[in-house]
Coordinates of C-alpha atoms and ligand atoms in Angstrom, one line a residue:
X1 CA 13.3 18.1 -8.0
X2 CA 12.5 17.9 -11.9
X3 CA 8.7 19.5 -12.3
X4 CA 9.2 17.9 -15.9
X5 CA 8.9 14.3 -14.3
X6 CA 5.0 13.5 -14.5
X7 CA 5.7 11.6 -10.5
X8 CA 8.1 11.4 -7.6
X9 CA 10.1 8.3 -8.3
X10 CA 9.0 5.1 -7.6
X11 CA 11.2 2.9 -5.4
X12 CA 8.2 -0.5 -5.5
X13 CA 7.7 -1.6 -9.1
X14 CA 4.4 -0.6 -10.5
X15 CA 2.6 -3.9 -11.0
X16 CA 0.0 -5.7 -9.5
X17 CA 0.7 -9.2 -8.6
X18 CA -1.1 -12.1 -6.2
X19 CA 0.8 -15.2 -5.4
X20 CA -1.6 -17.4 -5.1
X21 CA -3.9 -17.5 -2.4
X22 CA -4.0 -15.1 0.0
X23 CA -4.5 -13.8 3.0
X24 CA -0.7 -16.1 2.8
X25 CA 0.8 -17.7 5.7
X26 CA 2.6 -14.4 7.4
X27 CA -0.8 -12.3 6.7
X28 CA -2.8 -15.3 8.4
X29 CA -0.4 -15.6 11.5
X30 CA -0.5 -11.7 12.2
X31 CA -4.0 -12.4 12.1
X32 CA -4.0 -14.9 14.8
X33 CA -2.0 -12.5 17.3
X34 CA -4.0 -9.8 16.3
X35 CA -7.2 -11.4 17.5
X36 CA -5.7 -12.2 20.5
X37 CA -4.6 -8.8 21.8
X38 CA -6.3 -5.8 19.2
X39 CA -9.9 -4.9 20.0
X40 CA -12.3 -6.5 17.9
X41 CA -14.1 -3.0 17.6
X42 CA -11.1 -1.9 15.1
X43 CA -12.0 -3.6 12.1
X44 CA -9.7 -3.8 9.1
X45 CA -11.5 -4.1 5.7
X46 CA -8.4 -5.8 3.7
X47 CA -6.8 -9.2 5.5
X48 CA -3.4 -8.6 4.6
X49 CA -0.4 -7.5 6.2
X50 CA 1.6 -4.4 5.0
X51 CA 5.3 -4.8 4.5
X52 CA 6.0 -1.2 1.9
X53 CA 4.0 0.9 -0.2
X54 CA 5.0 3.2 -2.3
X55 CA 3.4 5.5 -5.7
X56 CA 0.5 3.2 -6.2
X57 CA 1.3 -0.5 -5.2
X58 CA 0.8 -2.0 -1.2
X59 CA 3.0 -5.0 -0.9
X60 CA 2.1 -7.4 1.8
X61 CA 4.2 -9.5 4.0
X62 CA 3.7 -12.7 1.6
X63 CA 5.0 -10.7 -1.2
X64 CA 1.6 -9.9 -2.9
X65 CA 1.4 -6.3 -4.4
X66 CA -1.6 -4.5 -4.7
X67 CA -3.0 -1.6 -6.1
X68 CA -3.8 0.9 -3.8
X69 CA -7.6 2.9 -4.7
X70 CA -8.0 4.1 -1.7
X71 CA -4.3 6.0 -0.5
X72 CA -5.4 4.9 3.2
X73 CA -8.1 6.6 3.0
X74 CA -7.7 9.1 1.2
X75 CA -4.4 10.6 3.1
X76 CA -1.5 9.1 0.7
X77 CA -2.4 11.5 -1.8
X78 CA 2.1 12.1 -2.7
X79 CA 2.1 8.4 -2.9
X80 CA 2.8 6.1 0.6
X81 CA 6.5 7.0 0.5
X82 CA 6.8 10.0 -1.2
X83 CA 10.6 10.8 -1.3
X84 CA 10.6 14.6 -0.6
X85 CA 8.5 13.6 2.6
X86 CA 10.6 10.6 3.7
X87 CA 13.3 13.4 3.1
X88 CA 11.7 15.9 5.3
X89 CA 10.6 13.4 8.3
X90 CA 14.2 12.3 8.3
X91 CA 16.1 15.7 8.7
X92 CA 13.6 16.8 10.8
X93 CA 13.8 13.8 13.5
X94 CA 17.6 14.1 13.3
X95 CA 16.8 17.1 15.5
X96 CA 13.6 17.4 17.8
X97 CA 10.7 14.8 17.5
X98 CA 8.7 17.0 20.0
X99 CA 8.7 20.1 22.2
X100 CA 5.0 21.1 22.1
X101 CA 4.3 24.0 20.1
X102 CA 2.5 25.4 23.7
X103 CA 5.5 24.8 25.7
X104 CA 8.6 25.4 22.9
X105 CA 7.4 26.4 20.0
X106 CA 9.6 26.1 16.8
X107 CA 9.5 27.5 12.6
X108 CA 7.9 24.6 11.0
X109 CA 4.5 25.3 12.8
X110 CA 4.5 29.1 11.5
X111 CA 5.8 28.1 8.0
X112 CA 2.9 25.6 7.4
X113 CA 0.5 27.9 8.3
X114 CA 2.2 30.8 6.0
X115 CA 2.1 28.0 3.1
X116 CA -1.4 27.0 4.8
X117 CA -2.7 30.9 4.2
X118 CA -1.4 30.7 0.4
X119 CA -3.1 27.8 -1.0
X120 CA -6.3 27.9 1.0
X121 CA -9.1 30.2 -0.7
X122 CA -10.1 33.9 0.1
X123 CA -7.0 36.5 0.2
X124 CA -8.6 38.4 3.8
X125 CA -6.6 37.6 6.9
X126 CA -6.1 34.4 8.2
X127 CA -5.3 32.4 11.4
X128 CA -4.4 28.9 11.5
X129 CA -4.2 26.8 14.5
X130 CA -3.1 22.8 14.4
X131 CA -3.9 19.5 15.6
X132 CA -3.5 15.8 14.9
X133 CA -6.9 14.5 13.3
X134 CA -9.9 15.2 11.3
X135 CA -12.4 15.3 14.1
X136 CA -10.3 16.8 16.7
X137 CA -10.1 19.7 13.4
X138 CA -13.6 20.0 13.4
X139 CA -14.0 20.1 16.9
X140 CA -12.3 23.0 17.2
X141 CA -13.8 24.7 14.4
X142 CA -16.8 24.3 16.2
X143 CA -15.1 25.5 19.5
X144 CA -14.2 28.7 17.4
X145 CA -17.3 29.1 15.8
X146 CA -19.0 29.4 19.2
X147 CA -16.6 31.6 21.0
X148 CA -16.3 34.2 18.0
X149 CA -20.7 34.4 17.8
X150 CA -21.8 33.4 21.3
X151 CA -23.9 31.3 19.8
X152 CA -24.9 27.6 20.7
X153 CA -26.5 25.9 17.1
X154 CA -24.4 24.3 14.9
X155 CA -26.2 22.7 12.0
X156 CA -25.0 19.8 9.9
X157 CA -26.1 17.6 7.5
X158 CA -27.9 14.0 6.1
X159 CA -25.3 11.7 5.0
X160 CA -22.6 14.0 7.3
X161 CA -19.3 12.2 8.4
X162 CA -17.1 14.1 10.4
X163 CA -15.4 12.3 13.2
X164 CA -16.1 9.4 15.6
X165 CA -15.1 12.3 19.1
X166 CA -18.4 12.8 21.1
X167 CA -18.8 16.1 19.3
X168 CA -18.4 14.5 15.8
X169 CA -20.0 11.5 16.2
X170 CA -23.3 14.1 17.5
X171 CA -22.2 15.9 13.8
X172 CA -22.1 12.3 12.0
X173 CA -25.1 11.4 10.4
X174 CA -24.7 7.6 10.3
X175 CA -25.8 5.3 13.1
X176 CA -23.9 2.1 12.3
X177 CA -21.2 1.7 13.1
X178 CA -20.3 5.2 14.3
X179 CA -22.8 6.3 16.9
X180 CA -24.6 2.9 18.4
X181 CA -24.1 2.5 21.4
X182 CA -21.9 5.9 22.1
X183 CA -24.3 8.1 23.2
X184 CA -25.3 10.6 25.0
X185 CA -23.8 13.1 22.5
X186 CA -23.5 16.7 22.4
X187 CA -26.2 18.9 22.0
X188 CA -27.3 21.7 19.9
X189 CA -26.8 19.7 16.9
X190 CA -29.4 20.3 14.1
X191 CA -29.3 17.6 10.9
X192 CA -30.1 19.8 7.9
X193 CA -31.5 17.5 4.3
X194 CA -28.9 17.3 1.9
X195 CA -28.5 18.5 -1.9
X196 CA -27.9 14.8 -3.2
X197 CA -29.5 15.2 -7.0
X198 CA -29.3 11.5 -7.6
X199 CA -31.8 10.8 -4.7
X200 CA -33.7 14.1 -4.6
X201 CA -37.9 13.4 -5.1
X202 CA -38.1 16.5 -7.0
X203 CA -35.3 15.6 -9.8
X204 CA -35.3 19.2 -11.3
X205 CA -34.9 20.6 -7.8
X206 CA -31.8 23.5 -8.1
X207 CA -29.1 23.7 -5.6
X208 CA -30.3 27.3 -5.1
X209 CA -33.7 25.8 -3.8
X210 CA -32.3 23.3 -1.8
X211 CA -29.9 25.7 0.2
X212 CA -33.2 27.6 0.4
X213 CA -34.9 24.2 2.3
X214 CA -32.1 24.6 4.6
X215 CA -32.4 28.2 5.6
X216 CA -36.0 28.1 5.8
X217 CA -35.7 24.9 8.0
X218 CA -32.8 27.0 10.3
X219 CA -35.3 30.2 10.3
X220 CA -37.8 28.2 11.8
X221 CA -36.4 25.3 13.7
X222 CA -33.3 27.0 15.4
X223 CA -33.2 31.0 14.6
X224 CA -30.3 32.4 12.3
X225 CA -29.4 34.2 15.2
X226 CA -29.1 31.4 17.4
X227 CA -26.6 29.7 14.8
X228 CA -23.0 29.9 15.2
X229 CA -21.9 27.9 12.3
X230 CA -23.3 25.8 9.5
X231 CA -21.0 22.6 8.8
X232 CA -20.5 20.9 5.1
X233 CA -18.1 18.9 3.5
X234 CA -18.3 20.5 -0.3
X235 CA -18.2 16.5 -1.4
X236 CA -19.5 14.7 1.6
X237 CA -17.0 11.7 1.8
X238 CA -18.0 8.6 4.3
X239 CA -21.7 9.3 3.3
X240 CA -21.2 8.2 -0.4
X241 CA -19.5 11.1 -2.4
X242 CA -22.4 13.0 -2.8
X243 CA -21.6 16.3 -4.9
X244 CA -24.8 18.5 -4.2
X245 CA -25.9 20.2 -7.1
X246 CA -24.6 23.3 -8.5
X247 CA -25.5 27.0 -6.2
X248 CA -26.1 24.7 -2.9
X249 CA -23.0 25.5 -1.7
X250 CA -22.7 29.5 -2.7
X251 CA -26.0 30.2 -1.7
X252 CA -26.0 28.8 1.9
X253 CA -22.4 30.6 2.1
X254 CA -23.7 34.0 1.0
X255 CA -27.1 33.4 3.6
X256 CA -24.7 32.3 6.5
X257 CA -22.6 35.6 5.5
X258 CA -25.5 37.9 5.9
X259 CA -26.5 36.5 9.3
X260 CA -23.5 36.3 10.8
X261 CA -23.2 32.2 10.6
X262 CA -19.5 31.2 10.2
X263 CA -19.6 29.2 7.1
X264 CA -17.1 26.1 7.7
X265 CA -16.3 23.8 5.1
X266 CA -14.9 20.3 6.5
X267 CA -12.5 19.6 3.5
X268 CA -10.4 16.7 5.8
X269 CA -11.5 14.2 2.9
X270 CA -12.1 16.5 -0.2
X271 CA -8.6 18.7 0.2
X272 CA -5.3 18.7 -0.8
X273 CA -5.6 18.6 -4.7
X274 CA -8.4 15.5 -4.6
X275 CA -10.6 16.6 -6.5
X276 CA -8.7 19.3 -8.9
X277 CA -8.3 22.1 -6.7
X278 CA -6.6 22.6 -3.9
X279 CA -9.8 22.6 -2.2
X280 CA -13.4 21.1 -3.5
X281 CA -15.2 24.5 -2.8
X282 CA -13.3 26.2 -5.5
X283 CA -15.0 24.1 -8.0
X284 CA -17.6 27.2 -7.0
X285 CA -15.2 29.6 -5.6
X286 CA -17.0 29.4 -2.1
X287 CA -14.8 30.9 0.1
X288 CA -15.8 29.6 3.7
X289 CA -15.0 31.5 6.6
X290 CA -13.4 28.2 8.4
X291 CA -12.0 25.5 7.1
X292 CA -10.6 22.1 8.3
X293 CA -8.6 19.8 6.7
X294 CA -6.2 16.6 7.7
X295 CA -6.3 13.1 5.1
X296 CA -4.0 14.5 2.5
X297 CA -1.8 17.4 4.2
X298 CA 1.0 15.6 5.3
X299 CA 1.6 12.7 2.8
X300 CA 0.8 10.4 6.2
X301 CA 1.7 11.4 8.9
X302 CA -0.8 12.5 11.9
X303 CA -1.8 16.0 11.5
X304 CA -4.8 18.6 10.7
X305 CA -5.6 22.2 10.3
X306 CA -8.5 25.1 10.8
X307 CA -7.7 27.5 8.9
X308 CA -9.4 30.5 9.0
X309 CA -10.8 34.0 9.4
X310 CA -8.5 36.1 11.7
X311 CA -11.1 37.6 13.2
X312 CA -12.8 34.4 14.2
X313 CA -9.7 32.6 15.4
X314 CA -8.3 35.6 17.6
X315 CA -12.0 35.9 19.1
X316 CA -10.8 33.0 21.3
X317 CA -8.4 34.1 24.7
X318 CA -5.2 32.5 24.9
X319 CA -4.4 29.1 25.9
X320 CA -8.1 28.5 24.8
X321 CA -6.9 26.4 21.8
X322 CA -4.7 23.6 21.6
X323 CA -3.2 20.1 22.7
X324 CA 0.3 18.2 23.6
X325 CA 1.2 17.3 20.3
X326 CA -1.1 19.6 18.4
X327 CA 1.4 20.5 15.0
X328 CA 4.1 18.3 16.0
X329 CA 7.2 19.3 13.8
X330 CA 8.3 16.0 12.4
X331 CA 4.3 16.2 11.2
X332 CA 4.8 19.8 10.3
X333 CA 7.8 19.0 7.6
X334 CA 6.1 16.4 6.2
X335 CA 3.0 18.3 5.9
X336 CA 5.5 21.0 3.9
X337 CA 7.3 18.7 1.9
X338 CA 4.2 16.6 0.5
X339 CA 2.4 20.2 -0.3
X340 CA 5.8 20.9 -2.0
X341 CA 5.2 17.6 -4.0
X342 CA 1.5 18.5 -4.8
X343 CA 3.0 21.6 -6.8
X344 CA 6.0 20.3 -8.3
X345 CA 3.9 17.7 -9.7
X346 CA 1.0 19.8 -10.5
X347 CA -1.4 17.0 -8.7
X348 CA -5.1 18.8 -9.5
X349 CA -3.7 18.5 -12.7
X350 CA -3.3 14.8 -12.0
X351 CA -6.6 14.7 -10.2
X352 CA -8.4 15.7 -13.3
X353 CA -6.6 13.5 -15.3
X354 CA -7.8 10.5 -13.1
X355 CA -10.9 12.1 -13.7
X356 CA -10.4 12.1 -17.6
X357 CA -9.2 8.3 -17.5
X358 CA -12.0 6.8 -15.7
X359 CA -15.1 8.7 -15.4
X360 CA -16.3 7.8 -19.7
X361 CA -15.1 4.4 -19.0
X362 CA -17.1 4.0 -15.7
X363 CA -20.4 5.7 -17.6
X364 CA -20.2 3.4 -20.0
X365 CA -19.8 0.4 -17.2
X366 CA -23.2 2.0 -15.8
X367 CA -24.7 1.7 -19.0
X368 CA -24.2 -1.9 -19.8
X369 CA -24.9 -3.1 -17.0
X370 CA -27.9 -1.1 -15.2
X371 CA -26.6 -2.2 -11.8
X372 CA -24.5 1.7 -11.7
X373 CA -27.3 4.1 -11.1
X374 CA -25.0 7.1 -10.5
X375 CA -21.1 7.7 -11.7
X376 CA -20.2 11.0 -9.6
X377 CA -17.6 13.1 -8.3
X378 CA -14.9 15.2 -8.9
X379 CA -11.2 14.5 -9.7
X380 CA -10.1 11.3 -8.3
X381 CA -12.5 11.6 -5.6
X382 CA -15.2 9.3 -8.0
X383 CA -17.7 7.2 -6.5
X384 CA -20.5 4.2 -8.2
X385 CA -23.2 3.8 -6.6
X386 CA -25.1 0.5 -7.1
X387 CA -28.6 0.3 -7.4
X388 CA -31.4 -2.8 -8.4
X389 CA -32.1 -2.7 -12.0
X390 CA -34.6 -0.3 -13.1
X391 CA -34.9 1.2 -10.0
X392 CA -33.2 3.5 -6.9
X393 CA -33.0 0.5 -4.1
X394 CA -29.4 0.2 -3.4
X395 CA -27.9 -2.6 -3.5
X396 CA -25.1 -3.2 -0.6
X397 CA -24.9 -6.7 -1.5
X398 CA -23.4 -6.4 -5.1
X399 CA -20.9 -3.7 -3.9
X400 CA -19.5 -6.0 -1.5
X401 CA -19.1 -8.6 -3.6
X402 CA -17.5 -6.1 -6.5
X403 CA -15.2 -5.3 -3.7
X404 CA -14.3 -8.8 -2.4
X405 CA -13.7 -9.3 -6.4
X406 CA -11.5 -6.7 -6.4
X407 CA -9.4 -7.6 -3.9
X408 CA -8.8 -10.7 -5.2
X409 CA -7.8 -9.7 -8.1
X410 CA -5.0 -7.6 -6.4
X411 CA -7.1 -4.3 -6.3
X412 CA -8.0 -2.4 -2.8
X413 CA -11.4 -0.3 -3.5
X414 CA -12.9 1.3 -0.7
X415 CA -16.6 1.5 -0.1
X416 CA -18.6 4.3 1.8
X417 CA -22.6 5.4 1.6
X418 CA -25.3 5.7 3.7
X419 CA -26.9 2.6 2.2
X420 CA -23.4 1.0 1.9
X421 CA -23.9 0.7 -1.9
X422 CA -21.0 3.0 -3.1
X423 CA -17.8 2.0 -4.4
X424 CA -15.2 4.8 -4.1
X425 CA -11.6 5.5 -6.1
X426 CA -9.5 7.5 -4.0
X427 CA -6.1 6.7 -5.8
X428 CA -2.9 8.3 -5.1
X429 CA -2.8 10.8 -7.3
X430 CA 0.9 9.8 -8.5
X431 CA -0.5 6.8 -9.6
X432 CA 1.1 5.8 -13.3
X433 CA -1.4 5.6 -15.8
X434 CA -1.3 2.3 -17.2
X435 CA -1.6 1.3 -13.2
X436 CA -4.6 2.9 -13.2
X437 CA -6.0 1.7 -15.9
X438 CA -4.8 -2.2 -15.0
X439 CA -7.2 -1.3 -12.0
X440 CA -10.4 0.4 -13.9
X441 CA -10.0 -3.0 -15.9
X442 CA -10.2 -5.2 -12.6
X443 CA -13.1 -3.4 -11.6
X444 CA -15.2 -3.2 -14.7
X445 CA -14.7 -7.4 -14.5
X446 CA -15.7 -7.2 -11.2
X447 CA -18.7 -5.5 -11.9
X448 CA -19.4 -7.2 -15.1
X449 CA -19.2 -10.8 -13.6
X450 CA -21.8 -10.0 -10.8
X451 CA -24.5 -9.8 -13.3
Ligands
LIG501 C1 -12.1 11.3 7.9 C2 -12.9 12.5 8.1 C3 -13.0 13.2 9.4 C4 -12.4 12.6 10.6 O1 -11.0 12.6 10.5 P1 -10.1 11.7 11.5 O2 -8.7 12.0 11.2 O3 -10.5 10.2 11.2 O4 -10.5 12.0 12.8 C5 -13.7 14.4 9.4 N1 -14.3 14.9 8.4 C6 -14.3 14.3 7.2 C7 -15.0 14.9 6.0 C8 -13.6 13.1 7.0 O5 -13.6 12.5 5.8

């Protein structure tokens, strides 16, 4: 592999283009036997049919291609069809699909976690343990967390996404559509207020003083010494890409530290070169104790990590951790060969390019047209969120229409928030350039012609 190429090579061209109307006649006919036999409760936000994808195009069944700003939610970092990982899942299925790791256990589990130990923050021991998704992840974090203190609390946050398992949907902040109806969910959950400067009462607020609103609310509420583990994402995703302000994050690290509070940063959304770093805590060389990631790590294909502390992880007796196909080794090479990728191809690098590209042209979006009260984020983890004129109220209404435009221009855009009034880029991070910027056009139309 070339590390003088900017990208992998693309087999799709790079070019949006709609034929016509669509959903077309293949899209609309899935459709039809999807209603018939998929559960309603599994929406899909986009009504076409995927036939490829590859760098930054999705092409449908009708032939429509489209570019892709949201890498399936955030997972297709390498591009959908990254070669060195199509490479990798090939080879490796040639040979075992499956053993289980608890039964048979095989290389590619320990050599991910070796590679796992080198790019993850903090040079102290480390233990890693995997699994198949986000929220099974942070489930087990939490499991760890618990075992290694012998302690019940686990506090979380406002605007907090981390899973729709009973256990996560208890750490979720959102009711709709994640928790209604679901309940009863786990206890010894406490919801913590957020560092979100855009929305903070007191607008000169520090991120020191709002960690300190947090410990203080612990202290008294639950007991430091009743905690077992505080849980963050260092840029909450689903919750609207809220980057708390600068020293929230350090200082509730350095408090957890000094009572004992295993400090776990969910980084399932934010990792994996997203937002510049390897990891979005480095942005204030945090180095949590715990650490779960899945999205990006494996250019796909079904897998997660906790990463972590030795001492922590070993606290728990054997056969306490696991599942059947928990670091499944067609999973496992892909998860090596898209990391691979991400350093050939120097993609923070990329990230913060993205971030170059569009953040000054999305600032001045939001300040011709008042509707963008806040242009945020961090390497091509960027969010918008829409407001009312002269004022906070978010608007949910104008960022569904600016992503219906969107899409029918040929552009997927992804939405998240609390208030539904966020519009999120989450491109590939091979994305060409001029693709990119074909989109950021689309967009700024899109927002432009609601007004
Ligand atoms: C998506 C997400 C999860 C859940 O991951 P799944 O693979 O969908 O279970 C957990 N935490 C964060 C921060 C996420 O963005």
């Amino acid at each position: 592999m070339s590390t003088q190429a900017l990208s992998p090579a693309y087999r799709l061209e790079q070019k949006r283009s709609i034929n016509g109307t669509f959903p077309g006649p293949r899209s609309t006919e899935l459709n039809a036997r999807r209603a018939a036999v998929v559960a309603k409760g599994v929406a899909s936000s986009v009504p076409v049919y995927v036939s490829d994808a590859d760098g930054g195009i999705i092409r449908d069944v009708d032939g429509n291609s489209f570019i892709d700003l949201g890498s399936g939610i955030a997972v297709t970092s390498v591009g959908a069809s990254d070669p060195a990982v199509v490479d990798a899942v090939k080879q490796q299925v040639e040979h075992f699909t499956h053993t289980c790791f608890m039964v048979t256990p095989y290389e590619g589990y320990i050599a991910l976690a070796e590679k796992l130990h080198e790019v993850t923050p903090g040079d102290h021991e480390k233990r890693t343990v995997l699994f198949n998704s986000g929220a099974e992840a942070v489930e087990n974090a939490i499991k760890i967390a618990r075992s290694a203190t012998g302690r019940d609390a686990v506090v979380a946050f406002d605007h907090a996404y981390h899973g729709r398992t009973n256990l996560t949907m208890a750490l979720t902040a959102k009711a709709m559509p994640y928790k209604t109806g679901f309940g009863p969910f786990a206890s010894e959950i406490y919801r913590m207020p957020m560092s979100y400067p855009f929305r903070e009462e007191n607008a000169e607020l520090t991120g020191a003083e709002a960690a300190d609103r947090v410990i203080l609310a612990i202290e008294k509420q639950i007991g430091a010494d009743q905690t077992a583990a505080i849980l963050i994402e260092p840029i909450q995703g689903e919750g609207g890409f809220i980057v708390p302000a600068e020293g929230f994050l350090p200082r509730l690290a350095e408090w957890a530290k000094s009572k004992g509070i295993v400090f776990i940063a969910d980084e399932v959304q934010s990792g994996f070169c997203r937002t510049g770093e390897w990891f979005a805590v480095q942005h204030e060389g945090v180095i949590p104790d715990i650490m779960t990631m899945a999205k990006g790590i494996a250019g796909g294909m079904p897998l997660s990590a906790v990463t972590g502390r030795a001492e922590l992880l070993d606290a728990v007796h054997a056969g306490g951790l696991g599942g059947t196909y928990g670091g499944n080794p067609v999973a496992c090479a892909a998860a090596l060969a898209a990391i691979e990728t991400m350093e050939a191809f120097d993609l923070s690098g990329r990230a913060r390019r993205i971030e170059e590209l569009a953040v000054p042209r999305l600032q001045q979006l939001a300040e011709d047209t008042g509707v963008i009260g806040e242009v945020r984020g961090r390497g091509a983890m960027l969010a918008l969120e829409f407001v009312k004129p002269g004022t906070k109220n978010p608007d949910a209404d104008i960022t569904k229409a600016i992503a219906a435009a969107c899409l029918a221009e040929g552009v997927i855009i992804l939405t998240c928030g609390t208030y539904g009034n966020v519009v999120r880029l989450l491109p590939p991070l091979v994305i060409g350039e001029e693709l990119l910027s074909d989109a950021l056009d689309v967009l700024e139309a899109a927002v432009r012609a609601q007004l």
